[in-house]
Amino acid sequence: MGTVGELERSFSSSRDDITKSRVLLITGSTIGNALAHALAEDDNVSRILLSWRSSEPKISSDKIKCFQMDACVESEVASALERLGPLDGIINTIGLLHDGSVKPEKSISRLDTAAFDKTLTVNVLPTLLLAKYGRKALKDSQDAWFATLSARVGSISDNQLGGWYSYRASKAALNMALKSLAIEWRIALPRCTVASLHPGTVGSPLSEPFTRRTDPERVFTPAQSASYLKEVLHNLSPVQSGRFWSWDGTEIPW
Ligand SMILES: NC(=O)c1ccc[n+]([C@@H]2O[C@H](COP(=O)([O-])OP(=O)(O)OC[C@H]3O[C@@H](n4cnc5c(N)ncnc54)[C@H](OP(=O)(O)O)[C@@H]3O)[C@@H](O)[C@H]2O)c1
């Protein structure tokens, strides 16, 4: 495990090399780790900094360095972004659908205030904090990404089934935050593409209770989803900033 300080020291000697090739920050475990490995295969990516909160991910690439950070805690995000140096991309995959105290609501009668607060916080706050403290790190990149995994169920116009009040509302709020950020950064960071991404239905702790009866062929492995998302990111440019993309490259209406 590396602390942010240890990471910074190990990189400072090769800072010149770093600025010549892409350095990315990725947060989150299942799809986040798969994305880190997919992007580490790119020749022009020199380093990927992968943050984790409760359990250190297994890594099989020398380009990926892990460090612990709770992206819901402002002081931890501020200190990490201050010390990691220049970046060419921040990809946030943190999200919450359920845990011991949170369950997606089938009916409004199931709404629980504490669960709503937690869902909104985990699904929106890390993106806002990463934008607040990551702006400086991204500003000199010639071709930057600021992307967050949202979910198709956060699309208001695509909502045909209802339910999942807190999760849907939190992802809609996340999408709105990304849209506002894209507008602000059109001038402040014109070379940065801000994107909201839907990863598809992916086998992970987040989806597991809801995919038990799904045809396994319709559930992507994290590696499959990561390779699709990587393709989507590679095909985006700043003129497309502030939009919502599915894993197959199609645009999702807000
Ligand atoms: N899997 C799917 O089918 C699917 C579909 C649509 C959208 N998405 C979105 O894709 C993203 C990644 O999902 P995934 O499948 O990779 O899920 P995952 O394996 O459950 O990863 C979620 C990540 O969020 C972090 N997290 C959860 N609660 C947190 C909290 N209170 N504070 C800080 N971090 C917290 C987790 O950290 P810990 O490991 O420490 O808990 C983990 O790193 C999420 O935003 C999800 O909404 C997933």
PDB file of C-alpha atoms and ligand atoms in Angstrom:
ATOM      1  CA  MET A   1       0.000   0.000   0.000  1.00  0.00           C
ATOM      2  CA  GLY A   2       1.269   3.515  -0.706  1.00  0.00           C
ATOM      3  CA  THR A   3       0.341   6.718   1.028  1.00  0.00           C
ATOM      4  CA  VAL A   4      -0.070   9.793  -1.138  1.00  0.00           C
ATOM      5  CA  GLY A   5       3.242  11.096   0.268  1.00  0.00           C
ATOM      6  CA  GLU A   6       5.145   7.932  -0.671  1.00  0.00           C
ATOM      7  CA  LEU A   7       3.652   8.020  -4.155  1.00  0.00           C
ATOM      8  CA  GLU A   8       4.628  11.630  -4.604  1.00  0.00           C
ATOM      9  CA  ARG A   9       8.219  10.962  -3.498  1.00  0.00           C
ATOM     10  CA  SER A  10       8.561   7.947  -5.795  1.00  0.00           C
ATOM     11  CA  PHE A  11       7.369   9.990  -8.764  1.00  0.00           C
ATOM     12  CA  SER A  12       9.139  13.279  -8.126  1.00  0.00           C
ATOM     13  CA  SER A  13      12.461  12.046  -9.556  1.00  0.00           C
ATOM     14  CA  SER A  14      10.802  11.272 -12.879  1.00  0.00           C
ATOM     15  CA  ARG A  15       8.457  14.273 -13.022  1.00  0.00           C
ATOM     16  CA  ASP A  16       9.900  15.379 -16.379  1.00  0.00           C
ATOM     17  CA  ASP A  17       9.038  12.026 -17.944  1.00  0.00           C
ATOM     18  CA  ILE A  18       5.567  12.124 -16.430  1.00  0.00           C
ATOM     19  CA  THR A  19       4.672  15.411 -18.074  1.00  0.00           C
ATOM     20  CA  LYS A  20       5.596  13.962 -21.479  1.00  0.00           C
ATOM     21  CA  SER A  21       3.111  11.108 -21.197  1.00  0.00           C
ATOM     22  CA  ARG A  22      -0.316  10.672 -19.777  1.00  0.00           C
ATOM     23  CA  VAL A  23      -0.938  10.374 -16.055  1.00  0.00           C
ATOM     24  CA  LEU A  24      -4.428   9.433 -14.892  1.00  0.00           C
ATOM     25  CA  LEU A  25      -6.203   9.330 -11.559  1.00  0.00           C
ATOM     26  CA  ILE A  26      -8.910   6.691 -11.228  1.00  0.00           C
ATOM     27  CA  THR A  27     -11.064   6.167  -8.147  1.00  0.00           C
ATOM     28  CA  GLY A  28     -13.067   3.087  -7.185  1.00  0.00           C
ATOM     29  CA  SER A  29     -12.701  -0.651  -7.014  1.00  0.00           C
ATOM     30  CA  THR A  30     -14.367  -3.030  -9.480  1.00  0.00           C
ATOM     31  CA  ILE A  31     -14.891  -1.099 -12.722  1.00  0.00           C
ATOM     32  CA  GLY A  32     -12.271   1.420 -11.559  1.00  0.00           C
ATOM     33  CA  ASN A  33      -9.615  -1.272 -11.257  1.00  0.00           C
ATOM     34  CA  ALA A  34     -10.596  -2.806 -14.615  1.00  0.00           C
ATOM     35  CA  LEU A  35     -10.409   0.623 -16.267  1.00  0.00           C
ATOM     36  CA  ALA A  36      -6.986   1.211 -14.744  1.00  0.00           C
ATOM     37  CA  HIS A  37      -5.733  -2.050 -16.291  1.00  0.00           C
ATOM     38  CA  ALA A  38      -7.359  -1.331 -19.662  1.00  0.00           C
ATOM     39  CA  LEU A  39      -5.861   2.171 -19.844  1.00  0.00           C
ATOM     40  CA  ALA A  40      -2.454   0.982 -18.604  1.00  0.00           C
ATOM     41  CA  GLU A  41      -2.197  -0.896 -21.908  1.00  0.00           C
ATOM     42  CA  ASP A  42      -2.057   2.402 -23.800  1.00  0.00           C
ATOM     43  CA  ASP A  43       1.508   3.231 -24.817  1.00  0.00           C
ATOM     44  CA  ASN A  44       1.037   6.923 -24.123  1.00  0.00           C
ATOM     45  CA  VAL A  45      -0.117   6.299 -20.543  1.00  0.00           C
ATOM     46  CA  SER A  46       2.835   6.306 -18.174  1.00  0.00           C
ATOM     47  CA  ARG A  47       1.152   6.187 -14.760  1.00  0.00           C
ATOM     48  CA  ILE A  48      -2.219   5.433 -13.306  1.00  0.00           C
ATOM     49  CA  LEU A  49      -2.930   6.412  -9.732  1.00  0.00           C
ATOM     50  CA  LEU A  50      -5.730   4.216  -8.439  1.00  0.00           C
ATOM     51  CA  SER A  51      -7.391   5.189  -5.191  1.00  0.00           C
ATOM     52  CA  TRP A  52      -9.197   2.758  -2.945  1.00  0.00           C
ATOM     53  CA  ARG A  53     -11.138   3.169   0.276  1.00  0.00           C
ATOM     54  CA  SER A  54     -11.698  -0.089   2.156  1.00  0.00           C
ATOM     55  CA  SER A  55      -9.732  -2.839   0.432  1.00  0.00           C
ATOM     56  CA  GLU A  56      -6.606  -2.536  -1.656  1.00  0.00           C
ATOM     57  CA  PRO A  57      -7.144  -3.722  -5.241  1.00  0.00           C
ATOM     58  CA  LYS A  58      -5.077  -6.471  -6.867  1.00  0.00           C
ATOM     59  CA  ILE A  59      -2.810  -4.971  -9.502  1.00  0.00           C
ATOM     60  CA  SER A  60      -0.955  -6.635 -12.353  1.00  0.00           C
ATOM     61  CA  SER A  61       0.608  -3.632 -14.102  1.00  0.00           C
ATOM     62  CA  ASP A  62       3.732  -1.727 -13.077  1.00  0.00           C
ATOM     63  CA  LYS A  63       2.122   1.452 -14.359  1.00  0.00           C
ATOM     64  CA  ILE A  64      -0.613   1.340 -11.700  1.00  0.00           C
ATOM     65  CA  LYS A  65       0.097   2.673  -8.210  1.00  0.00           C
ATOM     66  CA  CYS A  66      -2.540   2.420  -5.504  1.00  0.00           C
ATOM     67  CA  PHE A  67      -3.168   4.719  -2.601  1.00  0.00           C
ATOM     68  CA  GLN A  68      -5.870   5.007   0.019  1.00  0.00           C
ATOM     69  CA  MET A  69      -8.323   7.892  -0.133  1.00  0.00           C
ATOM     70  CA  ASP A  70     -11.939   8.315   0.863  1.00  0.00           C
ATOM     71  CA  ALA A  71     -13.217  10.579  -1.906  1.00  0.00           C
ATOM     72  CA  CYS A  72     -16.183  11.623   0.251  1.00  0.00           C
ATOM     73  CA  VAL A  73     -13.804  13.338   2.687  1.00  0.00           C
ATOM     74  CA  GLU A  74     -12.822  16.803   1.463  1.00  0.00           C
ATOM     75  CA  SER A  75      -9.495  17.001   3.308  1.00  0.00           C
ATOM     76  CA  GLU A  76      -8.370  13.655   1.818  1.00  0.00           C
ATOM     77  CA  VAL A  77      -9.219  14.716  -1.741  1.00  0.00           C
ATOM     78  CA  ALA A  78      -7.602  18.127  -1.271  1.00  0.00           C
ATOM     79  CA  SER A  79      -4.386  16.627   0.094  1.00  0.00           C
ATOM     80  CA  ALA A  80      -4.173  13.912  -2.598  1.00  0.00           C
ATOM     81  CA  LEU A  81      -4.741  16.309  -5.502  1.00  0.00           C
ATOM     82  CA  GLU A  82      -2.296  18.805  -4.058  1.00  0.00           C
ATOM     83  CA  ARG A  83       0.475  16.207  -3.893  1.00  0.00           C
ATOM     84  CA  LEU A  84      -0.079  14.036  -6.984  1.00  0.00           C
ATOM     85  CA  GLY A  85       0.996  16.714  -9.461  1.00  0.00           C
ATOM     86  CA  PRO A  86      -0.172  17.276 -13.049  1.00  0.00           C
ATOM     87  CA  LEU A  87      -2.782  14.912 -14.462  1.00  0.00           C
ATOM     88  CA  ASP A  88      -4.287  14.197 -17.885  1.00  0.00           C
ATOM     89  CA  GLY A  89      -7.425  12.591 -16.633  1.00  0.00           C
ATOM     90  CA  ILE A  90      -9.595  11.958 -13.605  1.00  0.00           C
ATOM     91  CA  ILE A  91     -12.085   9.115 -13.835  1.00  0.00           C
ATOM     92  CA  ASN A  92     -14.361   8.596 -10.856  1.00  0.00           C
ATOM     93  CA  THR A  93     -16.090   5.227 -10.542  1.00  0.00           C
ATOM     94  CA  ILE A  94     -17.258   5.541  -6.937  1.00  0.00           C
ATOM     95  CA  GLY A  95     -20.939   4.852  -6.464  1.00  0.00           C
ATOM     96  CA  LEU A  96     -23.516   3.387  -4.114  1.00  0.00           C
ATOM     97  CA  LEU A  97     -26.696   1.467  -4.877  1.00  0.00           C
ATOM     98  CA  HIS A  98     -26.995  -0.630  -1.720  1.00  0.00           C
ATOM     99  CA  ASP A  99     -25.147  -1.560   1.434  1.00  0.00           C
ATOM    100  CA  GLY A 100     -26.111  -2.772   4.913  1.00  0.00           C
ATOM    101  CA  SER A 101     -28.295   0.298   5.465  1.00  0.00           C
ATOM    102  CA  VAL A 102     -29.246   1.327   1.903  1.00  0.00           C
ATOM    103  CA  LYS A 103     -31.652  -0.511  -0.420  1.00  0.00           C
ATOM    104  CA  PRO A 104     -33.080   0.821  -3.674  1.00  0.00           C
ATOM    105  CA  GLU A 105     -36.741   1.645  -3.065  1.00  0.00           C
ATOM    106  CA  LYS A 106     -39.411  -0.192  -5.108  1.00  0.00           C
ATOM    107  CA  SER A 107     -42.027   2.170  -3.707  1.00  0.00           C
ATOM    108  CA  ILE A 108     -41.960   5.687  -2.237  1.00  0.00           C
ATOM    109  CA  SER A 109     -43.212   4.173   1.035  1.00  0.00           C
ATOM    110  CA  ARG A 110     -39.733   2.633   1.429  1.00  0.00           C
ATOM    111  CA  LEU A 111     -37.898   5.953   1.324  1.00  0.00           C
ATOM    112  CA  ASP A 112     -35.495   6.297   4.242  1.00  0.00           C
ATOM    113  CA  THR A 113     -33.988   9.718   4.956  1.00  0.00           C
ATOM    114  CA  ALA A 114     -30.577   8.478   6.083  1.00  0.00           C
ATOM    115  CA  ALA A 115     -30.281   6.112   3.106  1.00  0.00           C
ATOM    116  CA  PHE A 116     -31.272   8.944   0.743  1.00  0.00           C
ATOM    117  CA  ASP A 117     -28.637  11.258   2.241  1.00  0.00           C
ATOM    118  CA  LYS A 118     -25.934   8.603   1.974  1.00  0.00           C
ATOM    119  CA  THR A 119     -26.823   7.691  -1.615  1.00  0.00           C
ATOM    120  CA  LEU A 120     -26.803  11.313  -2.694  1.00  0.00           C
ATOM    121  CA  THR A 121     -23.496  11.970  -0.938  1.00  0.00           C
ATOM    122  CA  VAL A 122     -21.614   8.953  -2.297  1.00  0.00           C
ATOM    123  CA  ASN A 123     -22.924   9.336  -5.840  1.00  0.00           C
ATOM    124  CA  VAL A 124     -22.386  13.091  -6.189  1.00  0.00           C
ATOM    125  CA  LEU A 125     -19.885  14.486  -3.691  1.00  0.00           C
ATOM    126  CA  PRO A 126     -16.696  12.692  -4.886  1.00  0.00           C
ATOM    127  CA  THR A 127     -17.156  14.107  -8.402  1.00  0.00           C
ATOM    128  CA  LEU A 128     -17.625  17.624  -7.038  1.00  0.00           C
ATOM    129  CA  LEU A 129     -14.585  17.351  -4.753  1.00  0.00           C
ATOM    130  CA  LEU A 130     -12.417  15.824  -7.492  1.00  0.00           C
ATOM    131  CA  ALA A 131     -13.410  18.696  -9.791  1.00  0.00           C
ATOM    132  CA  LYS A 132     -12.790  21.326  -7.107  1.00  0.00           C
ATOM    133  CA  TYR A 133      -9.312  20.055  -6.263  1.00  0.00           C
ATOM    134  CA  GLY A 134      -8.429  18.452  -9.617  1.00  0.00           C
ATOM    135  CA  ARG A 135      -8.867  21.563 -11.737  1.00  0.00           C
ATOM    136  CA  LYS A 136      -5.339  22.764 -11.091  1.00  0.00           C
ATOM    137  CA  ALA A 137      -3.847  19.322 -11.821  1.00  0.00           C
ATOM    138  CA  LEU A 138      -5.668  19.111 -15.188  1.00  0.00           C
ATOM    139  CA  LYS A 139      -5.218  22.657 -16.382  1.00  0.00           C
ATOM    140  CA  ASP A 140      -1.962  22.193 -18.314  1.00  0.00           C
ATOM    141  CA  SER A 141      -2.943  18.957 -20.045  1.00  0.00           C
ATOM    142  CA  GLN A 142      -3.319  19.249 -23.803  1.00  0.00           C
ATOM    143  CA  ASP A 143      -5.990  16.545 -23.907  1.00  0.00           C
ATOM    144  CA  ALA A 144      -7.658  15.924 -20.570  1.00  0.00           C
ATOM    145  CA  TRP A 145     -10.622  13.851 -19.415  1.00  0.00           C
ATOM    146  CA  PHE A 146     -12.826  14.437 -16.425  1.00  0.00           C
ATOM    147  CA  ALA A 147     -15.259  11.534 -16.412  1.00  0.00           C
ATOM    148  CA  THR A 148     -17.585   9.915 -13.898  1.00  0.00           C
ATOM    149  CA  LEU A 149     -19.541   6.694 -14.067  1.00  0.00           C
ATOM    150  CA  SER A 150     -23.197   7.597 -13.830  1.00  0.00           C
ATOM    151  CA  ALA A 151     -26.002   5.156 -14.731  1.00  0.00           C
ATOM    152  CA  ARG A 152     -28.642   5.037 -17.438  1.00  0.00           C
ATOM    153  CA  VAL A 153     -31.293   4.986 -14.696  1.00  0.00           C
ATOM    154  CA  GLY A 154     -30.230   8.570 -13.924  1.00  0.00           C
ATOM    155  CA  SER A 155     -31.658   9.689 -17.271  1.00  0.00           C
ATOM    156  CA  ILE A 156     -34.959  11.472 -16.640  1.00  0.00           C
ATOM    157  CA  SER A 157     -36.236  11.016 -20.188  1.00  0.00           C
ATOM    158  CA  ASP A 158     -35.247   7.320 -20.264  1.00  0.00           C
ATOM    159  CA  ASN A 159     -37.112   6.473 -17.040  1.00  0.00           C
ATOM    160  CA  GLN A 160     -39.815   3.959 -18.010  1.00  0.00           C
ATOM    161  CA  LEU A 161     -39.950   1.818 -14.861  1.00  0.00           C
ATOM    162  CA  GLY A 162     -39.870   4.241 -11.917  1.00  0.00           C
ATOM    163  CA  GLY A 163     -38.665   3.165  -8.470  1.00  0.00           C
ATOM    164  CA  TRP A 164     -35.085   3.379  -7.136  1.00  0.00           C
ATOM    165  CA  TYR A 165     -35.861   6.939  -5.997  1.00  0.00           C
ATOM    166  CA  SER A 166     -32.606   7.725  -4.205  1.00  0.00           C
ATOM    167  CA  TYR A 167     -30.262   6.119  -6.736  1.00  0.00           C
ATOM    168  CA  ARG A 168     -32.045   7.598  -9.757  1.00  0.00           C
ATOM    169  CA  ALA A 169     -32.201  11.044  -8.134  1.00  0.00           C
ATOM    170  CA  SER A 170     -28.534  10.906  -7.156  1.00  0.00           C
ATOM    171  CA  LYS A 171     -27.381   9.971 -10.662  1.00  0.00           C
ATOM    172  CA  ALA A 172     -29.601  12.690 -12.182  1.00  0.00           C
ATOM    173  CA  ALA A 173     -28.001  15.154  -9.737  1.00  0.00           C
ATOM    174  CA  LEU A 174     -24.558  13.857 -10.699  1.00  0.00           C
ATOM    175  CA  ASN A 175     -25.353  14.385 -14.382  1.00  0.00           C
ATOM    176  CA  MET A 176     -26.451  17.955 -13.671  1.00  0.00           C
ATOM    177  CA  ALA A 177     -23.217  18.612 -11.791  1.00  0.00           C
ATOM    178  CA  LEU A 178     -21.167  17.329 -14.739  1.00  0.00           C
ATOM    179  CA  LYS A 179     -23.158  19.481 -17.159  1.00  0.00           C
ATOM    180  CA  SER A 180     -22.490  22.602 -15.070  1.00  0.00           C
ATOM    181  CA  LEU A 181     -18.826  21.698 -14.797  1.00  0.00           C
ATOM    182  CA  ALA A 182     -18.563  21.303 -18.578  1.00  0.00           C
ATOM    183  CA  ILE A 183     -20.007  24.791 -19.027  1.00  0.00           C
ATOM    184  CA  GLU A 184     -17.579  26.330 -16.518  1.00  0.00           C
ATOM    185  CA  TRP A 185     -14.574  24.473 -17.917  1.00  0.00           C
ATOM    186  CA  ARG A 186     -15.400  25.327 -21.550  1.00  0.00           C
ATOM    187  CA  ILE A 187     -13.552  28.559 -20.755  1.00  0.00           C
ATOM    188  CA  ALA A 188     -11.420  27.602 -17.757  1.00  0.00           C
ATOM    189  CA  LEU A 189     -10.145  24.264 -19.153  1.00  0.00           C
ATOM    190  CA  PRO A 190     -10.953  24.279 -22.884  1.00  0.00           C
ATOM    191  CA  ARG A 191      -8.834  21.193 -23.570  1.00  0.00           C
ATOM    192  CA  CYS A 192     -10.681  19.057 -21.036  1.00  0.00           C
ATOM    193  CA  THR A 193     -13.569  16.770 -21.990  1.00  0.00           C
ATOM    194  CA  VAL A 194     -16.137  16.369 -19.224  1.00  0.00           C
ATOM    195  CA  ALA A 195     -18.181  13.192 -19.612  1.00  0.00           C
ATOM    196  CA  SER A 196     -20.848  11.230 -17.817  1.00  0.00           C
ATOM    197  CA  LEU A 197     -20.592   7.518 -18.669  1.00  0.00           C
ATOM    198  CA  HIS A 198     -22.922   4.525 -18.346  1.00  0.00           C
ATOM    199  CA  PRO A 199     -20.866   1.308 -18.032  1.00  0.00           C
ATOM    200  CA  GLY A 200     -23.636  -1.161 -18.945  1.00  0.00           C
ATOM    201  CA  THR A 201     -24.755  -3.868 -16.545  1.00  0.00           C
ATOM    202  CA  VAL A 202     -21.530  -5.142 -15.049  1.00  0.00           C
ATOM    203  CA  GLY A 203     -20.827  -7.984 -12.636  1.00  0.00           C
ATOM    204  CA  SER A 204     -19.738  -6.310  -9.374  1.00  0.00           C
ATOM    205  CA  PRO A 205     -20.739  -6.101  -5.702  1.00  0.00           C
ATOM    206  CA  LEU A 206     -22.951  -3.130  -6.657  1.00  0.00           C
ATOM    207  CA  SER A 207     -25.005  -5.040  -9.233  1.00  0.00           C
ATOM    208  CA  GLU A 208     -24.841  -8.553  -7.739  1.00  0.00           C
ATOM    209  CA  PRO A 209     -28.202  -8.613  -5.871  1.00  0.00           C
ATOM    210  CA  PHE A 210     -29.998  -7.407  -9.023  1.00  0.00           C
ATOM    211  CA  THR A 211     -28.364  -9.579 -11.678  1.00  0.00           C
ATOM    212  CA  ARG A 212     -28.843 -13.024 -10.112  1.00  0.00           C
ATOM    213  CA  ARG A 213     -31.687 -13.813 -12.509  1.00  0.00           C
ATOM    214  CA  THR A 214     -30.213 -11.959 -15.497  1.00  0.00           C
ATOM    215  CA  ASP A 215     -28.904 -13.975 -18.438  1.00  0.00           C
ATOM    216  CA  PRO A 216     -25.120 -14.007 -17.723  1.00  0.00           C
ATOM    217  CA  GLU A 217     -24.494 -13.089 -21.359  1.00  0.00           C
ATOM    218  CA  ARG A 218     -26.182  -9.754 -20.701  1.00  0.00           C
ATOM    219  CA  VAL A 219     -23.892  -8.908 -17.794  1.00  0.00           C
ATOM    220  CA  PHE A 220     -20.472  -7.565 -18.787  1.00  0.00           C
ATOM    221  CA  THR A 221     -17.357  -8.549 -16.923  1.00  0.00           C
ATOM    222  CA  PRO A 222     -15.583  -5.490 -15.467  1.00  0.00           C
ATOM    223  CA  ALA A 223     -12.844  -5.980 -18.096  1.00  0.00           C
ATOM    224  CA  GLN A 224     -15.399  -5.970 -20.950  1.00  0.00           C
ATOM    225  CA  SER A 225     -17.063  -2.813 -19.684  1.00  0.00           C
ATOM    226  CA  ALA A 226     -13.668  -1.170 -19.169  1.00  0.00           C
ATOM    227  CA  SER A 227     -12.592  -1.885 -22.741  1.00  0.00           C
ATOM    228  CA  TYR A 228     -15.847  -0.350 -24.060  1.00  0.00           C
ATOM    229  CA  LEU A 229     -15.512   2.708 -21.810  1.00  0.00           C
ATOM    230  CA  LYS A 230     -11.916   3.169 -22.883  1.00  0.00           C
ATOM    231  CA  GLU A 231     -13.035   3.197 -26.509  1.00  0.00           C
ATOM    232  CA  VAL A 232     -15.711   5.787 -25.687  1.00  0.00           C
ATOM    233  CA  LEU A 233     -13.173   8.010 -23.907  1.00  0.00           C
ATOM    234  CA  HIS A 234     -10.713   7.762 -26.788  1.00  0.00           C
ATOM    235  CA  ASN A 235     -13.392   8.895 -29.230  1.00  0.00           C
ATOM    236  CA  LEU A 236     -14.424  11.983 -27.243  1.00  0.00           C
ATOM    237  CA  SER A 237     -13.060  15.483 -27.684  1.00  0.00           C
ATOM    238  CA  PRO A 238     -13.733  18.768 -25.873  1.00  0.00           C
ATOM    239  CA  VAL A 239     -16.457  19.802 -28.355  1.00  0.00           C
ATOM    240  CA  GLN A 240     -18.496  16.912 -26.932  1.00  0.00           C
ATOM    241  CA  SER A 241     -17.972  17.981 -23.334  1.00  0.00           C
ATOM    242  CA  GLY A 242     -20.933  17.894 -20.959  1.00  0.00           C
ATOM    243  CA  ARG A 243     -22.802  14.950 -22.434  1.00  0.00           C
ATOM    244  CA  PHE A 244     -23.907  11.507 -21.270  1.00  0.00           C
ATOM    245  CA  TRP A 245     -22.505   8.437 -23.076  1.00  0.00           C
ATOM    246  CA  SER A 246     -23.347   4.764 -22.960  1.00  0.00           C
ATOM    247  CA  TRP A 247     -20.711   2.002 -23.074  1.00  0.00           C
ATOM    248  CA  ASP A 248     -21.402   1.483 -26.804  1.00  0.00           C
ATOM    249  CA  GLY A 249     -20.660   5.110 -27.683  1.00  0.00           C
ATOM    250  CA  THR A 250     -24.288   6.151 -28.135  1.00  0.00           C
ATOM    251  CA  GLU A 251     -25.456   9.316 -26.420  1.00  0.00           C
ATOM    252  CA  ILE A 252     -28.027   8.988 -23.624  1.00  0.00           C
ATOM    253  CA  PRO A 253     -30.571  11.809 -23.360  1.00  0.00           C
ATOM    254  CA  TRP A 254     -30.585  13.612 -20.027  1.00  0.00           C
TER     255      TRP A 254
HETATM  256  N1  LIG B   1     -22.122  -2.472 -11.965  1.00  0.00           N
HETATM  257  C1  LIG B   1     -23.113  -2.028 -12.745  1.00  0.00           C
HETATM  258  O1  LIG B   1     -23.887  -2.828 -13.333  1.00  0.00           O
HETATM  259  C2  LIG B   1     -23.322  -0.554 -12.924  1.00  0.00           C
HETATM  260  C3  LIG B   1     -24.353  -0.120 -13.788  1.00  0.00           C
HETATM  261  C4  LIG B   1     -24.556   1.252 -13.972  1.00  0.00           C
HETATM  262  C5  LIG B   1     -23.742   2.156 -13.320  1.00  0.00           C
HETATM  263  N2  LIG B   1     -22.754   1.711 -12.480  1.00  0.00           N
HETATM  264  C6  LIG B   1     -21.937   2.714 -11.789  1.00  0.00           C
HETATM  265  O2  LIG B   1     -20.575   2.405 -12.001  1.00  0.00           O
HETATM  266  C7  LIG B   1     -19.807   2.831 -10.862  1.00  0.00           C
HETATM  267  C8  LIG B   1     -18.883   1.696 -10.415  1.00  0.00           C
HETATM  268  O3  LIG B   1     -19.669   0.606  -9.987  1.00  0.00           O
HETATM  269  P1  LIG B   1     -19.043  -0.825  -9.657  1.00  0.00           P
HETATM  270  O4  LIG B   1     -19.927  -1.810 -10.299  1.00  0.00           O
HETATM  271  O5  LIG B   1     -17.583  -0.843  -9.911  1.00  0.00           O
HETATM  272  O6  LIG B   1     -19.339  -0.880  -8.082  1.00  0.00           O
HETATM  273  P2  LIG B   1     -18.458  -1.315  -6.827  1.00  0.00           P
HETATM  274  O7  LIG B   1     -17.574  -2.439  -7.131  1.00  0.00           O
HETATM  275  O8  LIG B   1     -19.435  -1.459  -5.698  1.00  0.00           O
HETATM  276  O9  LIG B   1     -17.545  -0.029  -6.590  1.00  0.00           O
HETATM  277  C9  LIG B   1     -18.093   1.112  -5.990  1.00  0.00           C
HETATM  278  C10 LIG B   1     -16.989   1.948  -5.426  1.00  0.00           C
HETATM  279  O10 LIG B   1     -17.578   3.014  -4.665  1.00  0.00           O
HETATM  280  C11 LIG B   1     -16.930   3.100  -3.405  1.00  0.00           C
HETATM  281  N3  LIG B   1     -17.823   3.524  -2.332  1.00  0.00           N
HETATM  282  C12 LIG B   1     -18.996   2.970  -1.982  1.00  0.00           C
HETATM  283  N4  LIG B   1     -19.502   3.598  -0.902  1.00  0.00           N
HETATM  284  C13 LIG B   1     -18.607   4.568  -0.577  1.00  0.00           C
HETATM  285  C14 LIG B   1     -18.564   5.550   0.439  1.00  0.00           C
HETATM  286  N5  LIG B   1     -19.520   5.653   1.372  1.00  0.00           N
HETATM  287  N6  LIG B   1     -17.528   6.391   0.478  1.00  0.00           N
HETATM  288  C15 LIG B   1     -16.529   6.294  -0.448  1.00  0.00           C
HETATM  289  N7  LIG B   1     -16.514   5.359  -1.429  1.00  0.00           N
HETATM  290  C16 LIG B   1     -17.536   4.513  -1.483  1.00  0.00           C
HETATM  291  C17 LIG B   1     -16.514   1.679  -3.114  1.00  0.00           C
HETATM  292  O11 LIG B   1     -15.484   1.668  -2.152  1.00  0.00           O
HETATM  293  P3  LIG B   1     -15.367   0.417  -1.150  1.00  0.00           P
HETATM  294  O12 LIG B   1     -14.816  -0.703  -2.007  1.00  0.00           O
HETATM  295  O13 LIG B   1     -14.427   0.903  -0.135  1.00  0.00           O
HETATM  296  O14 LIG B   1     -16.745   0.148  -0.639  1.00  0.00           O
HETATM  297  C18 LIG B   1     -16.064   1.201  -4.474  1.00  0.00           C
HETATM  298  O15 LIG B   1     -14.742   1.615  -4.709  1.00  0.00           O
HETATM  299  C19 LIG B   1     -20.813   3.297  -9.819  1.00  0.00           C
HETATM  300  O16 LIG B   1     -20.912   4.700  -9.850  1.00  0.00           O
HETATM  301  C20 LIG B   1     -22.130   2.694 -10.286  1.00  0.00           C
HETATM  302  O17 LIG B   1     -23.235   3.481  -9.892  1.00  0.00           O
HETATM  303  C21 LIG B   1     -22.521   0.384 -12.277  1.00  0.00           C
END
